[in-house]
Coordinates of C-alpha atoms and ligand atoms in Angstrom, one line a residue:
X1 CA -43.6 136.8 -9.7
X2 CA -47.2 136.0 -10.5
X3 CA -49.3 138.6 -12.2
X4 CA -53.0 138.6 -12.7
X5 CA -55.7 140.8 -14.1
X6 CA -59.1 140.7 -12.6
X7 CA -62.0 143.1 -11.9
X8 CA -61.2 146.5 -10.3
X9 CA -63.6 146.6 -7.3
X10 CA -62.5 149.4 -5.1
X11 CA -59.9 151.9 -6.2
X12 CA -56.5 152.5 -4.6
X13 CA -53.0 151.1 -5.1
X14 CA -51.3 149.2 -2.3
X15 CA -48.1 147.3 -1.6
X16 CA -48.1 145.1 1.5
X17 CA -47.5 141.6 2.8
X18 CA -50.0 138.9 2.0
X19 CA -52.3 137.3 4.6
X20 CA -53.7 134.2 2.8
X21 CA -57.0 132.7 3.6
X22 CA -58.2 129.7 1.6
X23 CA -61.4 127.9 2.5
X24 CA -61.2 124.9 0.2
X25 CA -57.6 123.8 0.3
X26 CA -55.4 122.0 2.7
X27 CA -53.6 125.2 3.6
X28 CA -53.3 125.0 7.3
X29 CA -51.2 126.6 10.0
X30 CA -48.7 124.1 11.5
X31 CA -48.2 124.8 15.2
X32 CA -47.3 122.8 18.2
X33 CA -50.1 122.9 20.7
X34 CA -49.3 122.3 24.3
X35 CA -53.0 122.4 25.1
X36 CA -53.9 119.0 23.6
X37 CA -57.3 119.0 25.4
X38 CA -58.1 122.3 23.8
X39 CA -57.2 121.1 20.4
X40 CA -59.2 117.9 20.9
X41 CA -62.2 120.1 21.8
X42 CA -61.7 122.1 18.6
X43 CA -61.5 118.9 16.6
X44 CA -64.5 117.4 18.2
X45 CA -66.6 120.5 17.6
X46 CA -65.5 120.7 14.0
X47 CA -66.2 117.0 13.6
X48 CA -69.8 117.4 14.8
X49 CA -70.3 120.4 12.6
X50 CA -68.9 118.6 9.5
X51 CA -71.2 115.6 10.2
X52 CA -74.2 117.7 10.6
X53 CA -73.4 119.8 7.5
X54 CA -73.2 116.5 5.5
X55 CA -76.5 115.3 7.1
X56 CA -78.3 118.4 6.0
X57 CA -76.7 118.6 2.6
X58 CA -79.2 118.7 -0.3
X59 CA -78.3 116.1 -2.9
X60 CA -80.3 115.1 -5.9
X61 CA -78.4 112.9 -8.3
X62 CA -77.3 109.3 -7.5
X63 CA -73.6 110.4 -7.9
X64 CA -74.1 113.1 -5.3
X65 CA -75.7 110.6 -3.0
X66 CA -72.9 108.1 -3.4
X67 CA -70.3 110.9 -2.8
X68 CA -72.1 111.9 0.4
X69 CA -72.2 108.4 1.6
X70 CA -68.5 108.0 1.0
X71 CA -67.7 111.1 2.9
X72 CA -69.9 110.0 5.8
X73 CA -68.2 106.6 5.8
X74 CA -64.8 108.1 5.8
X75 CA -65.7 110.5 8.6
X76 CA -66.7 107.5 10.7
X77 CA -63.6 105.4 10.0
X78 CA -62.2 104.7 13.5
X79 CA -58.6 104.3 12.4
X80 CA -58.6 107.6 10.6
X81 CA -60.1 109.3 13.6
X82 CA -57.7 107.6 16.0
X83 CA -54.8 108.8 14.0
X84 CA -56.0 112.4 14.1
X85 CA -56.4 112.2 17.9
X86 CA -53.0 110.6 18.2
X87 CA -51.4 113.4 16.2
X88 CA -53.0 115.9 18.7
X89 CA -52.2 114.0 21.9
X90 CA -48.8 112.6 21.2
X91 CA -47.3 114.7 18.5
X92 CA -48.9 117.9 19.9
X93 CA -50.1 119.0 16.4
X94 CA -52.8 121.7 16.4
X95 CA -56.2 120.3 15.2
X96 CA -56.0 121.3 11.6
X97 CA -52.5 120.0 11.1
X98 CA -53.4 116.7 12.8
X99 CA -56.2 116.3 10.3
X100 CA -53.9 117.2 7.4
X101 CA -51.2 114.8 8.5
X102 CA -53.6 111.9 9.0
X103 CA -55.3 112.6 5.7
X104 CA -52.1 112.8 3.8
X105 CA -50.8 109.6 5.4
X106 CA -53.8 107.6 4.2
X107 CA -54.1 109.3 0.8
X108 CA -50.4 108.9 -0.1
X109 CA -50.6 105.1 0.8
X110 CA -53.5 104.8 -1.7
X111 CA -51.7 107.0 -4.3
X112 CA -48.8 104.5 -4.2
X113 CA -51.1 101.6 -5.1
X114 CA -51.6 103.1 -8.6
X115 CA -54.0 105.1 -10.8
X116 CA -57.7 104.6 -11.3
X117 CA -59.6 103.1 -8.3
X118 CA -56.9 103.8 -5.7
X119 CA -56.1 107.3 -6.7
X120 CA -59.8 108.1 -6.7
X121 CA -60.0 106.8 -3.2
X122 CA -57.0 109.0 -2.3
X123 CA -58.8 112.0 -3.6
X124 CA -62.0 111.0 -1.6
X125 CA -60.0 110.9 1.5
X126 CA -58.5 114.3 0.8
X127 CA -62.0 115.7 0.3
X128 CA -62.9 114.4 3.7
X129 CA -59.8 116.1 5.1
X130 CA -60.9 119.4 3.4
X131 CA -64.3 119.2 5.0
X132 CA -62.8 118.7 8.5
X133 CA -60.3 121.4 8.0
X134 CA -62.9 123.8 6.7
X135 CA -65.0 123.1 9.8
X136 CA -62.0 123.7 12.0
X137 CA -61.3 127.0 10.3
X138 CA -65.0 127.9 10.6
X139 CA -64.7 127.3 14.3
X140 CA -61.7 129.4 14.6
X141 CA -62.2 132.0 11.8
X142 CA -62.6 134.7 14.4
X143 CA -59.0 133.9 15.2
X144 CA -58.0 134.8 11.6
X145 CA -56.6 138.0 13.0
X146 CA -54.5 140.4 10.9
X147 CA -51.7 141.4 13.2
X148 CA -49.9 143.7 10.8
X149 CA -50.8 145.8 7.7
X150 CA -51.7 143.2 5.1
X151 CA -53.4 142.5 1.8
X152 CA -55.9 139.7 2.4
X153 CA -55.6 137.2 -0.4
X154 CA -58.4 134.7 -0.4
X155 CA -60.3 132.3 -2.6
X156 CA -63.5 134.0 -1.5
X157 CA -64.8 135.9 1.5
X158 CA -68.2 135.9 3.2
X159 CA -69.6 139.2 4.4
X160 CA -69.6 137.9 7.9
X161 CA -66.0 137.0 7.6
X162 CA -65.1 140.5 6.3
X163 CA -66.9 142.0 9.3
X164 CA -64.8 139.9 11.7
X165 CA -61.5 141.0 10.3
X166 CA -59.3 143.5 12.0
X167 CA -59.9 146.4 9.7
X168 CA -57.1 148.5 11.0
X169 CA -54.6 146.2 9.4
X170 CA -56.6 145.4 6.3
X171 CA -54.9 147.4 3.5
X172 CA -56.2 145.6 0.4
X173 CA -58.3 142.6 -0.7
X174 CA -57.6 140.2 -3.6
X175 CA -60.1 137.5 -4.2
X176 CA -60.0 134.6 -6.7
X177 CA -63.7 135.1 -7.5
X178 CA -66.5 137.6 -6.9
X179 CA -68.5 140.2 -8.9
X180 CA -68.6 144.0 -8.9
X181 CA -71.8 144.3 -7.0
X182 CA -71.5 141.4 -4.6
X183 CA -71.9 142.3 -1.0
X184 CA -68.3 141.7 -0.3
X185 CA -67.5 144.3 -3.0
X186 CA -69.9 146.7 -1.4
X187 CA -68.3 146.2 2.0
X188 CA -64.8 146.8 0.6
X189 CA -65.8 150.0 -1.2
X190 CA -67.6 151.2 1.9
X191 CA -64.6 150.6 4.1
X192 CA -62.5 152.3 1.4
X193 CA -60.3 149.1 1.1
X194 CA -58.7 148.8 -2.3
X195 CA -59.9 145.5 -3.9
X196 CA -59.5 143.4 -6.9
X197 CA -61.7 140.3 -7.6
X198 CA -62.0 137.5 -10.1
X199 CA -58.2 136.9 -10.1
X200 CA -58.5 133.2 -11.0
X201 CA -56.0 131.1 -9.1
X202 CA -54.2 134.0 -7.4
X203 CA -54.7 132.8 -3.8
X204 CA -53.1 129.4 -4.7
X205 CA -49.8 131.2 -5.6
X206 CA -49.6 133.4 -2.5
X207 CA -48.0 132.6 0.8
X208 CA -48.3 134.4 4.1
X209 CA -45.8 137.2 4.3
X210 CA -44.9 137.4 0.5
X211 CA -45.1 141.0 -1.0
X212 CA -48.2 141.7 -3.0
X213 CA -48.8 144.8 -5.1
X214 CA -52.3 145.6 -6.3
X215 CA -54.3 148.3 -8.0
X216 CA -58.0 148.4 -7.3
X217 CA -58.8 150.9 -10.0
X218 CA -57.3 148.9 -12.9
X219 CA -58.0 145.4 -11.4
X220 CA -54.4 144.2 -11.3
X221 CA -52.4 142.3 -8.7
X222 CA -48.9 140.8 -8.5
X223 CA -47.3 138.4 -6.1
X224 CA -43.7 138.9 -5.3
X225 CA -43.2 141.7 -7.9
X226 CA -39.9 142.2 -9.6
X227 CA -38.0 145.5 -8.9
X228 CA -39.3 147.2 -12.0
X229 CA -42.9 146.2 -11.4
X230 CA -42.6 147.2 -7.7
X231 CA -41.5 150.7 -8.6
X232 CA -44.3 151.0 -11.1
X233 CA -46.8 150.2 -8.3
X234 CA -45.1 152.6 -5.9
X235 CA -45.7 155.4 -8.5
X236 CA -49.3 154.3 -8.8
X237 CA -49.7 154.5 -4.9
X238 CA -48.3 158.0 -4.9
X239 CA -50.5 159.1 -7.9
X240 CA -53.6 157.6 -6.2
X241 CA -52.8 159.5 -2.9
X242 CA -52.3 162.8 -4.9
X243 CA -55.6 162.3 -6.8
X244 CA -57.5 161.7 -3.5
X245 CA -56.0 164.7 -1.9
X246 CA -57.1 166.9 -4.9
X247 CA -60.6 165.5 -4.8
X248 CA -60.9 166.1 -1.1
X249 CA -60.3 169.8 -1.7
X250 CA -63.7 169.9 -3.5
X251 CA -65.7 168.1 -0.9
X252 CA -67.5 171.2 0.2
X253 CA -68.7 172.2 -3.2
X254 CA -72.2 171.6 -4.4
X255 CA -73.0 168.8 -6.9
X256 CA -74.5 171.1 -9.4
X257 CA -74.3 171.0 -13.2
X258 CA -73.1 174.0 -15.2
X259 CA -76.7 174.9 -16.0
X260 CA -77.7 174.8 -12.4
X261 CA -79.3 171.4 -11.9
X262 CA -78.6 170.3 -8.3
X263 CA -78.3 166.7 -7.2
X264 CA -78.1 165.6 -3.6
X265 CA -75.2 163.2 -3.2
X266 CA -75.5 160.9 -0.3
X267 CA -73.6 158.0 1.3
X268 CA -74.3 154.3 1.7
X269 CA -73.2 152.9 5.1
X270 CA -73.3 149.6 6.9
X271 CA -72.7 150.9 10.4
X272 CA -71.4 153.8 12.4
X273 CA -68.0 153.3 11.0
X274 CA -69.1 154.8 7.7
X275 CA -70.2 158.1 9.1
X276 CA -66.9 159.9 9.4
X277 CA -66.1 159.0 5.8
X278 CA -69.5 160.2 4.7
X279 CA -69.0 163.6 6.4
X280 CA -65.5 164.1 5.2
X281 CA -66.4 163.4 1.6
X282 CA -69.2 166.0 1.8
X283 CA -72.2 163.6 1.8
X284 CA -75.6 165.4 2.2
X285 CA -77.0 162.6 4.2
X286 CA -77.2 158.8 4.1
X287 CA -79.3 157.4 1.3
X288 CA -78.9 153.8 2.4
X289 CA -78.1 152.4 5.8
X290 CA -77.8 148.6 5.2
X291 CA -79.0 147.7 8.7
X292 CA -78.7 144.0 8.3
X293 CA -74.9 144.2 8.5
X294 CA -75.3 145.1 12.2
X295 CA -77.3 141.9 12.6
X296 CA -74.6 139.9 10.8
X297 CA -72.3 141.0 13.7
X298 CA -74.4 138.8 15.9
X299 CA -73.9 140.7 19.2
X300 CA -76.5 143.2 18.0
X301 CA -79.2 140.7 17.4
X302 CA -80.3 140.0 20.9
X303 CA -79.5 143.5 22.2
X304 CA -82.3 145.8 21.3
X305 CA -80.9 148.6 23.4
X306 CA -77.5 148.4 21.6
X307 CA -79.3 148.6 18.3
X308 CA -81.4 151.6 19.3
X309 CA -78.3 153.3 20.5
X310 CA -76.6 152.8 17.2
X311 CA -79.5 154.2 15.2
X312 CA -79.8 157.2 17.5
X313 CA -76.1 157.9 17.3
X314 CA -76.2 157.6 13.5
X315 CA -79.1 160.2 13.4
X316 CA -77.4 162.6 15.8
X317 CA -74.1 162.5 13.9
X318 CA -75.6 163.0 10.5
X319 CA -78.7 165.1 11.0
X320 CA -76.9 168.5 10.3
X321 CA -75.8 167.2 6.9
X322 CA -79.0 165.6 5.7
X323 CA -81.4 162.6 5.9
X324 CA -80.6 159.2 7.5
X325 CA -82.3 156.6 5.4
X326 CA -82.7 153.3 7.4
X327 CA -83.4 150.4 5.1
X328 CA -85.2 147.7 7.0
X329 CA -83.4 144.3 7.3
X330 CA -82.5 142.8 3.9
X331 CA -81.7 139.5 5.6
X332 CA -81.4 136.4 3.3
X333 CA -80.0 136.1 -0.1
X334 CA -76.2 136.1 0.3
X335 CA -76.7 137.7 3.8
X336 CA -77.8 134.5 5.6
X337 CA -77.5 134.6 9.3
X338 CA -77.0 131.3 11.1
X339 CA -79.8 130.1 13.3
X340 CA -82.5 132.0 11.4
X341 CA -83.8 129.0 9.7
X342 CA -82.9 130.1 6.2
X343 CA -81.6 127.2 4.2
X344 CA -82.7 127.4 0.6
X345 CA -81.7 126.0 -2.8
X346 CA -82.3 129.4 -4.4
X347 CA -81.8 132.0 -1.7
X348 CA -81.5 135.0 -4.1
X349 CA -85.1 134.4 -5.3
X350 CA -86.1 133.2 -1.9
X351 CA -87.0 134.1 1.6
X352 CA -85.3 137.5 2.1
X353 CA -85.9 141.1 3.1
X354 CA -89.5 142.0 3.7
X355 CA -90.6 138.4 2.8
X356 CA -88.5 137.2 5.8
X357 CA -89.3 140.1 8.1
X358 CA -93.1 139.8 7.6
X359 CA -92.8 136.2 8.9
X360 CA -90.5 137.2 11.7
X361 CA -92.6 140.0 13.1
X362 CA -91.0 140.3 16.5
X363 CA -87.7 141.0 14.9
X364 CA -89.3 143.4 12.4
X365 CA -91.3 145.1 15.1
X366 CA -88.3 145.6 17.2
X367 CA -86.4 147.2 14.3
X368 CA -89.3 149.5 13.4
X369 CA -89.6 150.7 17.0
X370 CA -85.8 151.4 17.1
X371 CA -86.1 153.4 13.9
X372 CA -89.2 155.2 15.1
X373 CA -87.5 156.1 18.4
X374 CA -84.5 157.5 16.5
X375 CA -86.9 159.7 14.5
X376 CA -87.9 161.5 17.6
X377 CA -84.4 163.0 17.7
X378 CA -84.6 164.7 14.3
X379 CA -86.9 165.0 11.4
X380 CA -84.2 163.8 9.1
X381 CA -85.1 160.1 9.6
X382 CA -86.5 158.1 6.6
X383 CA -87.5 154.5 6.4
X384 CA -87.2 152.4 3.3
X385 CA -88.3 148.8 2.5
X386 CA -86.2 146.4 0.4
X387 CA -87.2 143.9 -2.2
X388 CA -90.7 145.1 -2.5
X389 CA -92.2 143.2 -5.5
X390 CA -95.6 145.0 -5.9
X391 CA -98.4 147.0 -4.4
X392 CA -99.9 144.2 -2.3
X393 CA -96.7 143.5 -0.5
X394 CA -95.9 147.2 -0.1
X395 CA -99.4 147.8 1.4
X396 CA -99.0 144.9 3.9
X397 CA -95.6 146.2 5.0
X398 CA -97.1 149.7 5.4
X399 CA -100.0 148.4 7.4
X400 CA -97.6 146.7 9.7
X401 CA -95.7 149.9 10.1
X402 CA -98.9 151.6 11.0
X403 CA -99.7 148.9 13.6
X404 CA -96.3 149.4 15.2
X405 CA -96.8 153.2 15.2
X406 CA -100.1 152.7 17.0
X407 CA -98.4 150.5 19.6
X408 CA -95.8 153.3 20.1
X409 CA -98.5 155.9 20.6
X410 CA -100.3 153.7 23.1
X411 CA -97.0 153.2 25.0
X412 CA -96.1 156.9 24.8
X413 CA -93.1 156.3 22.7
X414 CA -92.3 159.5 20.8
X415 CA -91.6 159.4 17.1
X416 CA -91.8 161.7 14.1
X417 CA -95.3 161.5 12.8
X418 CA -94.2 162.9 9.4
X419 CA -91.4 160.4 9.0
X420 CA -90.8 159.9 5.3
X421 CA -91.4 156.4 3.9
X422 CA -89.9 155.0 0.8
X423 CA -89.6 151.8 -1.2
X424 CA -86.6 150.4 -2.9
X425 CA -87.1 149.5 -6.5
X426 CA -84.9 146.5 -7.1
X427 CA -87.3 143.8 -8.5
X428 CA -88.4 144.2 -12.1
X429 CA -92.1 143.8 -11.2
X430 CA -91.8 146.8 -8.8
X431 CA -90.0 148.8 -11.5
X432 CA -92.7 148.1 -14.1
X433 CA -95.4 149.0 -11.6
X434 CA -93.5 152.0 -10.1
X435 CA -96.4 154.3 -11.2
X436 CA -98.7 152.4 -8.9
X437 CA -96.2 152.1 -6.0
X438 CA -95.4 155.8 -6.1
X439 CA -98.9 156.5 -4.7
X440 CA -98.0 154.8 -1.4
X441 CA -94.7 156.4 -0.6
X442 CA -92.8 159.7 -0.2
X443 CA -89.8 158.5 -2.2
X444 CA -88.4 155.6 -4.3
X445 CA -84.8 154.5 -4.4
X446 CA -83.6 152.3 -7.2
X447 CA -81.4 149.4 -6.1
X448 CA -79.6 148.6 -9.4
X449 CA -77.5 145.8 -7.9
X450 CA -80.5 143.6 -7.6
X451 CA -82.5 145.2 -10.4
X452 CA -79.8 144.4 -12.9
X453 CA -79.4 140.9 -11.5
X454 CA -83.1 140.1 -11.8
X455 CA -83.7 141.9 -15.1
X456 CA -80.9 140.1 -17.0
X457 CA -81.0 137.0 -14.9
X458 CA -77.4 137.3 -14.0
X459 CA -76.0 136.5 -10.6
X460 CA -74.4 139.7 -9.3
X461 CA -71.7 137.8 -7.5
X462 CA -70.6 135.4 -10.2
X463 CA -67.5 136.5 -12.0
X464 CA -68.0 133.8 -14.8
X465 CA -71.0 135.7 -16.1
X466 CA -70.0 139.2 -15.2
X467 CA -69.8 140.1 -18.9
X468 CA -73.6 139.9 -18.8
X469 CA -74.0 142.2 -15.9
X470 CA -74.7 145.3 -17.9
X471 CA -76.0 148.5 -16.2
X472 CA -76.3 149.9 -19.7
X473 CA -78.5 147.1 -21.1
X474 CA -81.5 148.8 -22.8
X475 CA -83.9 146.8 -20.7
X476 CA -82.3 148.2 -17.5
X477 CA -82.2 151.7 -18.8
X478 CA -85.8 151.6 -19.9
X479 CA -86.9 150.3 -16.5
X480 CA -84.9 153.0 -14.7
X481 CA -86.4 155.7 -17.0
X482 CA -89.9 154.4 -16.3
X483 CA -89.3 154.5 -12.5
X484 CA -87.9 158.1 -12.7
X485 CA -90.8 159.3 -14.8
X486 CA -93.3 157.6 -12.6
X487 CA -91.9 159.2 -9.5
X488 CA -91.8 162.6 -11.1
X489 CA -95.3 162.3 -12.5
X490 CA -96.6 161.7 -8.9
X491 CA -94.4 164.4 -7.4
X492 CA -92.3 161.9 -5.5
X493 CA -88.6 162.1 -4.9
X494 CA -86.4 159.7 -6.9
X495 CA -83.1 158.3 -5.8
X496 CA -80.6 155.6 -6.8
X497 CA -78.6 153.7 -4.2
X498 CA -77.2 150.8 -6.2
X499 CA -73.6 150.7 -7.2
X500 CA -74.5 152.1 -10.6
X501 CA -74.9 155.5 -8.9
X502 CA -71.3 155.4 -7.7
X503 CA -69.8 154.7 -11.1
X504 CA -68.9 158.2 -12.4
X505 CA -69.0 157.0 -16.0
X506 CA -72.8 156.6 -15.8
X507 CA -73.4 160.1 -14.4
X508 CA -74.4 161.8 -17.7
X509 CA -77.2 159.3 -18.1
X510 CA -78.4 159.6 -14.4
X511 CA -78.2 163.4 -14.6
X512 CA -80.1 163.4 -17.9
X513 CA -82.8 161.2 -16.4
X514 CA -83.3 163.8 -13.6
X515 CA -82.5 161.9 -10.4
X516 CA -83.0 164.0 -7.3
X517 CA -80.5 162.0 -5.2
X518 CA -77.7 159.5 -5.7
X519 CA -76.3 157.5 -2.9
X520 CA -73.0 155.7 -3.1
X521 CA -69.8 154.9 -1.1
X522 CA -68.0 157.8 0.5
X523 CA -65.0 157.5 -1.9
X524 CA -67.2 157.7 -5.0
X525 CA -68.9 160.9 -3.8
X526 CA -65.8 163.0 -4.4
X527 CA -65.4 161.8 -8.0
X528 CA -69.1 162.0 -8.7
X529 CA -69.2 165.6 -7.5
X530 CA -66.3 166.6 -9.7
X531 CA -67.9 165.0 -12.8
X532 CA -71.4 166.5 -12.2
X533 CA -69.9 169.9 -11.9
X534 CA -68.5 169.5 -15.5
X535 CA -71.8 168.4 -17.0
X536 CA -74.8 170.3 -18.3
X537 CA -78.2 168.9 -17.8
X538 CA -79.6 169.9 -21.2
X539 CA -77.0 167.9 -23.1
X540 CA -77.4 165.0 -20.7
X541 CA -81.2 164.9 -21.4
X542 CA -80.5 164.8 -25.1
X543 CA -78.0 161.9 -24.5
X544 CA -80.7 160.0 -22.6
X545 CA -83.2 160.4 -25.4
X546 CA -80.5 159.2 -27.9
X547 CA -79.3 156.1 -25.9
X548 CA -82.8 154.9 -25.3
X549 CA -83.2 154.5 -29.0
X550 CA -80.2 152.3 -29.3
X551 CA -80.5 148.5 -29.5
X552 CA -77.8 147.2 -27.1
X553 CA -75.4 147.9 -24.3
X554 CA -72.4 148.0 -26.6
X555 CA -73.8 150.9 -28.7
X556 CA -75.1 152.7 -25.6
X557 CA -71.6 152.4 -24.1
X558 CA -70.0 153.8 -27.3
X559 CA -72.5 156.7 -27.3
X560 CA -71.8 157.5 -23.7
X561 CA -68.1 157.3 -24.2
X562 CA -68.3 159.7 -27.1
X563 CA -70.4 162.1 -25.0
X564 CA -68.0 161.9 -22.1
X565 CA -65.0 162.7 -24.3
X566 CA -66.8 165.8 -25.5
X567 CA -68.1 167.0 -22.1
X568 CA -67.7 166.2 -18.5
X569 CA -64.5 164.2 -18.2
X570 CA -61.5 166.3 -17.2
Ligands
PEP601 C1 -79.3 147.1 -4.6 O1 -79.8 146.0 -4.8 O2 -78.9 147.9 -5.5 C2 -79.1 147.6 -3.2 C3 -78.7 148.9 -3.0 O3 -79.2 146.7 -2.2 P1 -78.1 145.6 -1.8 O4 -76.9 145.9 -2.6 O5 -77.9 145.7 -0.4 O6 -78.8 144.3 -2.2
MG602 MG1 -80.7 145.0 -3.1

């Protein structure tokens, strides 16, 4: 039994078999492959991709250069390559196993020659093997099919990998690393998959098929649990199911405080899959459609018609419940799409979202036209721009939208002339100048995931520094308050669509600040509604005034906890 405590990412308790995915180890499937030619082709594609990834690797120090040269030399060693091919042709090993076996043969010979120089060379050759095996897995990751109900246990997972998994069988997700607001966390919550991240070396202890028990609320996970632990987790599974059923009963009630302050609770989605969950949890619209996730599933990229169809279907299915807010592509950052020329040393501060779209105008134009066409169906469509950093950038993007609208008019393409336009506020410079930005838009929506990341200079996906990722940091709260007040002063609607909105513990502060709308994962809506119905706006406003006078996140958290114990937590 191996027990670990990490970060609870998406609630729910599950017990299921493990399906293990490790990117950086020598964990490979051993299978006899009759189709040697096919395996040789897999190996040769992986070999070319490994070589080109080394060729394009960015190295700065002499040590890194030496390491790169060593890997390139190893990769061109004819004896090593011949042995791999021999393993495939004569022993009928599958490609990854053939690499593993050849690598181990060389490395263990060197190991036997002693410590120091030889054992270092052995570790070099193992590194070479890892690179090839990673490349083989990359080639065949789409073949990482879950064939039965499983908890995926992995070192890490990329958003594109998550999207390629067979979600019917994905019952839970345990990752060695990852932060609470990483995109993989957002995807897990959105798909309502229980998840625990930052579990350290968890994936190294798991094997395919072993029983894993996990609890996404409390951030715990166990491999091969003993009887007593297993029965404890069974009880947690039952309790979680009962609590969900109770919350579902209240899905139809309004999110209204005891003194009559009404908030619109909306849902964040990444595709059509999210709409049923949004409706069943009582969402009054979609406050954030992360459209770039459709592009990550590449088949949508070159197929404008397919994209238009998705947007239109989304609007049709949601329009009776509330608005559909399309956020234009937030491509870049950790959502890099191969073949788009994004290869940066610092992608989070780099060429992403509107910065990328304004230089890829054909792509941007085609998305804007799709959204405009969808707006002809219902007046519930809204458009929202991500990563706006200031008025100049916002004006340029709005001018481009006007250009696209004119083109549509000329071509006779119908759209809603009163379509609402909003900007996300997720960059500190935008938050500070929110009073200026408010003049140009109908609504503003605060993306706290990025706003916190950029304000505190803390990578939202890095578990090592997750202690610094503080939604209650006074700097963050002051920025949020300024944005809310700026929107209200200009009579504009104010919303929050970052993960902070979906954490029920922060609701007294958000209610007190006076948000008109909060947008979150479907699962969070039910709990948020229950909590809001226990709060009164007057006390929440007083709480906000009090916490804004406090010096740090710790004292703010203590004040919030004290408040919640008094009101609003049943
Ligand atoms: C945010 O930054 O809070 C946000 C909603 O956008 P994303 O999480 O997609 O970056
Ligand atoms: Mg963001």
